[in-house]
mmCIF file of C-alpha atoms in Angstrom:
data_model
loop_
_atom_site.group_PDB
_atom_site.id
_atom_site.type_symbol
_atom_site.label_atom_id
_atom_site.label_comp_id
_atom_site.label_asym_id
_atom_site.label_seq_id
_atom_site.Cartn_x
_atom_site.Cartn_y
_atom_site.Cartn_z
ATOM 1 C CA MET A 19 0.000 0.000 0.000
ATOM 2 C CA ARG A 20 2.024 2.931 -1.337
ATOM 3 C CA ILE A 21 1.489 6.484 -2.503
ATOM 4 C CA LEU A 22 1.513 6.241 -6.289
ATOM 5 C CA SER A 23 -0.464 9.349 -7.264
ATOM 6 C CA ARG A 24 -1.549 12.739 -5.947
ATOM 7 C CA ASP A 25 -4.946 11.261 -5.081
ATOM 8 C CA ASP A 26 -3.191 8.606 -2.980
ATOM 9 C CA TYR A 27 -1.149 11.320 -1.286
ATOM 10 C CA LEU A 28 -4.229 13.325 -0.331
ATOM 11 C CA ARG A 29 -6.007 10.173 0.840
ATOM 12 C CA PHE A 30 -3.092 9.221 3.099
ATOM 13 C CA LEU A 31 -2.956 12.736 4.560
ATOM 14 C CA GLU A 32 -6.665 12.698 5.349
ATOM 15 C CA ALA A 33 -6.573 9.192 6.820
ATOM 16 C CA ASP A 34 -3.650 10.154 9.071
ATOM 17 C CA ARG A 35 -5.402 13.339 10.194
ATOM 18 C CA ARG A 36 -8.509 11.401 11.196
ATOM 19 C CA ALA A 37 -6.476 8.672 12.907
ATOM 20 C CA LEU A 38 -4.716 11.298 15.011
ATOM 21 C CA GLY A 39 -8.063 12.731 16.074
ATOM 22 C CA GLN A 40 -7.298 16.122 14.575
ATOM 23 C CA THR A 41 -10.211 18.408 13.726
ATOM 24 C CA ARG A 42 -8.166 21.130 12.025
ATOM 25 C CA LYS A 43 -7.163 20.802 8.391
ATOM 26 C CA ARG A 44 -3.525 21.685 9.056
ATOM 27 C CA PRO A 45 -1.187 21.628 12.079
ATOM 28 C CA ARG A 46 -0.797 24.746 14.174
ATOM 29 C CA PHE A 47 2.372 26.825 13.800
ATOM 30 C CA PHE A 48 3.368 25.920 17.364
ATOM 31 C CA GLY A 49 2.658 22.370 18.529
ATOM 32 C CA ASP A 50 1.303 19.349 16.654
ATOM 33 C CA GLU A 51 4.848 18.086 16.048
ATOM 34 C CA VAL A 52 3.803 14.456 15.594
ATOM 35 C CA TRP A 53 1.228 15.466 12.996
ATOM 36 C CA LYS A 54 3.825 17.601 11.212
ATOM 37 C CA PHE A 55 6.180 14.618 11.182
ATOM 38 C CA GLN A 56 3.529 12.391 9.639
ATOM 39 C CA ARG A 57 2.721 14.982 6.967
ATOM 40 C CA LEU A 58 6.423 15.209 6.104
ATOM 41 C CA LEU A 59 6.615 11.421 5.941
ATOM 42 C CA ARG A 60 3.813 11.366 3.375
ATOM 43 C CA ALA A 61 5.283 14.265 1.407
ATOM 44 C CA VAL A 62 8.645 12.506 1.088
ATOM 45 C CA GLU A 63 6.897 9.289 0.036
ATOM 46 C CA TYR A 64 4.913 11.195 -2.591
ATOM 47 C CA TYR A 65 7.956 12.938 -4.042
ATOM 48 C CA GLU A 66 10.068 9.769 -4.059
ATOM 49 C CA ASN A 67 7.374 7.810 -5.903
ATOM 50 C CA CYS A 68 5.723 10.414 -8.113
ATOM 51 C CA LYS A 69 8.056 13.396 -8.576
ATOM 52 C CA ARG A 70 11.188 11.892 -10.083
ATOM 53 C CA ALA A 71 12.027 14.578 -12.632
ATOM 54 C CA TRP A 72 15.302 16.402 -12.020
ATOM 55 C CA TYR A 73 13.573 19.726 -11.367
ATOM 56 C CA HIS A 74 11.771 18.216 -8.347
ATOM 57 C CA ARG A 75 15.097 17.257 -6.772
ATOM 58 C CA PRO A 76 15.567 20.481 -4.732
ATOM 59 C CA ALA A 77 12.100 20.120 -3.198
ATOM 60 C CA LEU A 78 12.799 16.486 -2.278
ATOM 61 C CA ILE A 79 16.126 17.409 -0.675
ATOM 62 C CA TYR A 80 14.383 20.116 1.359
ATOM 63 C CA LEU A 81 11.618 17.734 2.472
ATOM 64 C CA CYS A 82 14.109 15.001 3.400
ATOM 65 C CA SER A 83 16.165 17.471 5.441
ATOM 66 C CA LYS A 84 13.105 18.680 7.319
ATOM 67 C CA PHE A 85 11.896 15.091 7.810
ATOM 68 C CA HIS A 86 15.284 14.150 9.299
ATOM 69 C CA LEU A 87 15.146 17.169 11.623
ATOM 70 C CA TYR A 88 11.723 16.174 12.961
ATOM 71 C CA SER A 89 12.834 12.539 13.289
ATOM 72 C CA VAL A 90 15.701 13.598 15.556
ATOM 73 C CA LEU A 91 13.530 16.084 17.459
ATOM 74 C CA LEU A 92 10.832 13.508 18.217
ATOM 75 C CA GLY A 93 13.035 10.428 18.650
ATOM 76 C CA PHE A 94 11.549 8.504 15.720
ATOM 77 C CA THR A 95 13.393 6.100 13.432
ATOM 78 C CA ILE A 96 10.501 5.564 11.034
ATOM 79 C CA PRO A 97 11.441 5.084 7.375
ATOM 80 C CA GLN A 98 9.326 5.884 4.349
ATOM 81 C CA HIS A 99 7.068 3.392 2.556
ATOM 82 C CA VAL A 100 6.340 1.258 5.635
ATOM 83 C CA PHE A 101 2.969 2.363 7.042
ATOM 84 C CA GLY A 102 -0.342 2.383 5.200
ATOM 85 C CA PRO A 103 -2.909 5.198 5.517
ATOM 86 C CA GLY A 104 -4.364 6.034 8.904
ATOM 87 C CA LEU A 105 -1.106 5.956 10.867
ATOM 88 C CA SER A 106 -1.488 7.225 14.436
ATOM 89 C CA ILE A 107 1.699 7.815 16.437
ATOM 90 C CA ALA A 108 0.610 8.270 20.037
ATOM 91 C CA ASN A 109 3.314 10.663 21.262
ATOM 92 C CA ARG A 110 6.890 11.767 20.776
ATOM 93 C CA GLY A 111 9.560 9.385 22.066
ATOM 94 C CA SER A 112 11.711 6.511 20.898
ATOM 95 C CA ILE A 113 10.124 4.412 18.140
ATOM 96 C CA VAL A 114 12.325 2.259 15.891
ATOM 97 C CA VAL A 115 11.028 0.563 12.736
ATOM 98 C CA ASN A 116 13.034 -1.494 10.241
ATOM 99 C CA SER A 117 12.744 -0.231 6.668
ATOM 100 C CA CYS A 118 11.713 -3.685 5.376
ATOM 101 C CA THR A 119 8.708 -3.832 7.710
ATOM 102 C CA ARG A 120 5.296 -3.598 6.041
ATOM 103 C CA VAL A 121 2.312 -2.291 8.004
ATOM 104 C CA GLY A 122 -1.282 -1.979 6.771
ATOM 105 C CA ALA A 123 -3.862 0.739 7.307
ATOM 106 C CA ASN A 124 -4.905 2.314 10.616
ATOM 107 C CA CYS A 125 -1.939 1.348 12.771
ATOM 108 C CA ARG A 126 -1.763 2.875 16.240
ATOM 109 C CA ILE A 127 1.804 2.757 17.602
ATOM 110 C CA HIS A 128 3.094 3.887 20.986
ATOM 111 C CA VAL A 129 6.376 5.129 22.403
ATOM 112 C CA GLY A 130 9.047 2.501 23.006
ATOM 113 C CA ALA A 131 7.883 0.214 20.206
ATOM 114 C CA HIS A 132 10.648 -1.534 18.283
ATOM 115 C CA ILE A 133 9.986 -3.402 15.034
ATOM 116 C CA GLY A 134 13.123 -5.059 13.725
ATOM 117 C CA ALA A 135 14.601 -7.738 11.517
ATOM 118 C CA ARG A 136 15.876 -11.123 12.611
ATOM 119 C CA ALA A 137 19.434 -11.117 13.983
ATOM 120 C CA GLY A 138 21.989 -11.356 11.211
ATOM 121 C CA THR A 139 19.780 -9.850 8.517
ATOM 122 C CA ASP A 140 18.340 -6.441 7.708
ATOM 123 C CA THR A 141 15.544 -7.678 5.464
ATOM 124 C CA GLU A 142 13.580 -10.360 7.350
ATOM 125 C CA ALA A 143 11.157 -8.051 9.148
ATOM 126 C CA PRO A 144 7.501 -8.270 10.267
ATOM 127 C CA VAL A 145 4.474 -7.946 8.007
ATOM 128 C CA ILE A 146 1.618 -6.377 9.978
ATOM 129 C CA GLY A 147 -2.022 -6.231 8.891
ATOM 130 C CA ASP A 148 -4.686 -3.527 9.067
ATOM 131 C CA ASN A 149 -6.105 -1.954 12.246
ATOM 132 C CA VAL A 150 -3.315 -3.215 14.496
ATOM 133 C CA TYR A 151 -2.585 -1.637 17.875
ATOM 134 C CA ILE A 152 1.054 -1.720 19.070
ATOM 135 C CA GLY A 153 1.313 -0.906 22.760
ATOM 136 C CA PRO A 154 4.080 1.004 24.572
ATOM 137 C CA GLY A 155 7.395 -0.819 24.657
ATOM 138 C CA ALA A 156 6.282 -3.682 22.400
ATOM 139 C CA VAL A 157 9.047 -5.449 20.471
ATOM 140 C CA LEU A 158 8.369 -7.320 17.216
ATOM 141 C CA TYR A 159 11.138 -8.882 15.178
ATOM 142 C CA GLY A 160 11.894 -11.389 12.463
ATOM 143 C CA PRO A 161 9.951 -12.615 9.405
ATOM 144 C CA ILE A 162 6.632 -12.857 11.229
ATOM 145 C CA THR A 163 3.069 -12.015 10.203
ATOM 146 C CA ILE A 164 0.535 -10.226 12.400
ATOM 147 C CA ALA A 165 -3.072 -10.570 11.224
ATOM 148 C CA ASP A 166 -5.632 -7.768 10.975
ATOM 149 C CA ARG A 167 -7.186 -6.183 14.063
ATOM 150 C CA ILE A 168 -4.728 -7.605 16.580
ATOM 151 C CA ALA A 169 -3.953 -5.640 19.745
ATOM 152 C CA ILE A 170 -0.397 -6.055 21.062
ATOM 153 C CA GLY A 171 -0.037 -5.349 24.771
ATOM 154 C CA ALA A 172 2.543 -3.080 26.368
ATOM 155 C CA ASN A 173 6.093 -4.448 26.727
ATOM 156 C CA SER A 174 5.270 -7.593 24.755
ATOM 157 C CA LEU A 175 7.926 -9.557 22.878
ATOM 158 C CA VAL A 176 6.509 -10.869 19.601
ATOM 159 C CA ASN A 177 8.821 -13.304 17.816
ATOM 160 C CA ARG A 178 6.329 -15.567 16.035
ATOM 161 C CA SER A 179 3.379 -15.122 13.705
ATOM 162 C CA PHE A 180 -0.219 -14.698 14.835
ATOM 163 C CA MET A 181 -2.524 -15.489 11.919
ATOM 164 C CA GLU A 182 -5.884 -15.283 13.704
ATOM 165 C CA PRO A 183 -7.454 -11.810 13.453
ATOM 166 C CA ASP A 184 -9.369 -10.037 16.228
ATOM 167 C CA ILE A 185 -7.290 -11.172 19.192
ATOM 168 C CA THR A 186 -5.130 -9.561 21.856
ATOM 169 C CA ILE A 187 -1.607 -10.816 22.446
ATOM 170 C CA ALA A 188 0.732 -9.944 25.306
ATOM 171 C CA GLY A 189 3.631 -11.235 27.355
ATOM 172 C CA VAL A 190 7.251 -12.317 26.960
ATOM 173 C CA PRO A 191 7.125 -14.141 24.655
ATOM 174 C CA ALA A 192 3.728 -12.988 23.424
ATOM 175 C CA ARG A 193 0.733 -15.318 23.500
ATOM 176 C CA GLN A 194 -2.987 -14.860 22.985
ATOM 177 C CA VAL A 195 -4.616 -13.449 26.108
ATOM 178 C CA SER A 196 -8.015 -12.448 24.722
ATOM 179 C CA SER A 197 -10.305 -13.168 21.793
ATOM 180 C CA ARG A 198 -11.133 -9.478 21.638
ATOM 181 C CA GLY A 199 -9.091 -7.601 19.049
ATOM 182 C CA THR A 200 -9.218 -3.988 17.947
ATOM 183 C CA SER A 201 -12.494 -4.291 15.991
ATOM 184 C CA LYS A 202 -14.565 -3.965 19.182
ATOM 185 C CA PHE A 203 -12.873 -0.772 20.345
ATOM 186 C CA ARG A 204 -14.809 2.455 20.039
ATOM 187 C CA ASN A 205 -13.773 5.301 17.743
ATOM 188 C CA ASP A 206 -10.496 4.536 15.992
ATOM 189 C CA PRO A 207 -10.417 0.751 15.416
ATOM 190 C CA ALA A 208 -6.705 0.706 16.168
ATOM 191 C CA ARG A 209 -7.004 2.614 19.432
ATOM 192 C CA PRO A 210 -8.131 0.812 22.593
ATOM 193 C CA PRO A 211 -10.240 2.966 24.948
ATOM 194 C CA GLU A 212 -7.590 2.900 27.666
ATOM 195 C CA ALA A 213 -4.970 4.176 25.205
ATOM 196 C CA ALA A 214 -7.021 7.057 23.813
ATOM 197 C CA PRO A 215 -5.910 10.538 24.901
ATOM 198 C CA PRO A 216 -8.151 12.507 27.285
ATOM 199 C CA GLU A 217 -10.842 14.703 25.781
ATOM 200 C CA GLY A 218 -9.304 17.749 24.158
ATOM 201 C CA GLU A 219 -5.740 16.376 24.114
ATOM 202 C CA ARG A 220 -3.918 16.167 20.805
ATOM 203 C CA SER A 221 -1.051 13.927 19.733
ATOM 204 C CA GLY A 222 2.314 15.602 19.775
ATOM 205 C CA GLN A 223 1.519 17.999 22.606
#
């Protein structure tokens, strides 16, 4: 699921805005840093895929520089072309994602999450479905598959595939702890009620 046209780009931007719970059309000048980061992520993806002519090169260099600045500022190591539309990063803080990871739509990811490749390789990384919730401090690694609408509990270690959708997994190593996945949660399907910010709070503040 990649940005391959301007329509895709606008669709990703709108899906991310809704997933973050934002009611404004654009971030404020001060604040909303996580939202700004996600918009830069999508802009870089759009230019890399759709604006390859030489005269677009200066704009891409500028966007990549600004994207790197926000990555350092917020503590994110999140590469392009990994997350589908509807990405919701809960807050600023350390998040590390391998560039070979593939994540579907409507992912909610928290601080401390680490998604990596199997030891000894940079390419054998997780494939994660749609509407998946990744709790604070969760670690996923290796060539594993996570089905749609799975909730991953805080501080879990996930080193094997879970092919059954609509479940909750947790623990070290992770195992199924509930038959209730993210599809039963209110509002954002990838945001459990206990993880949703208080009324009026915005991501990145």
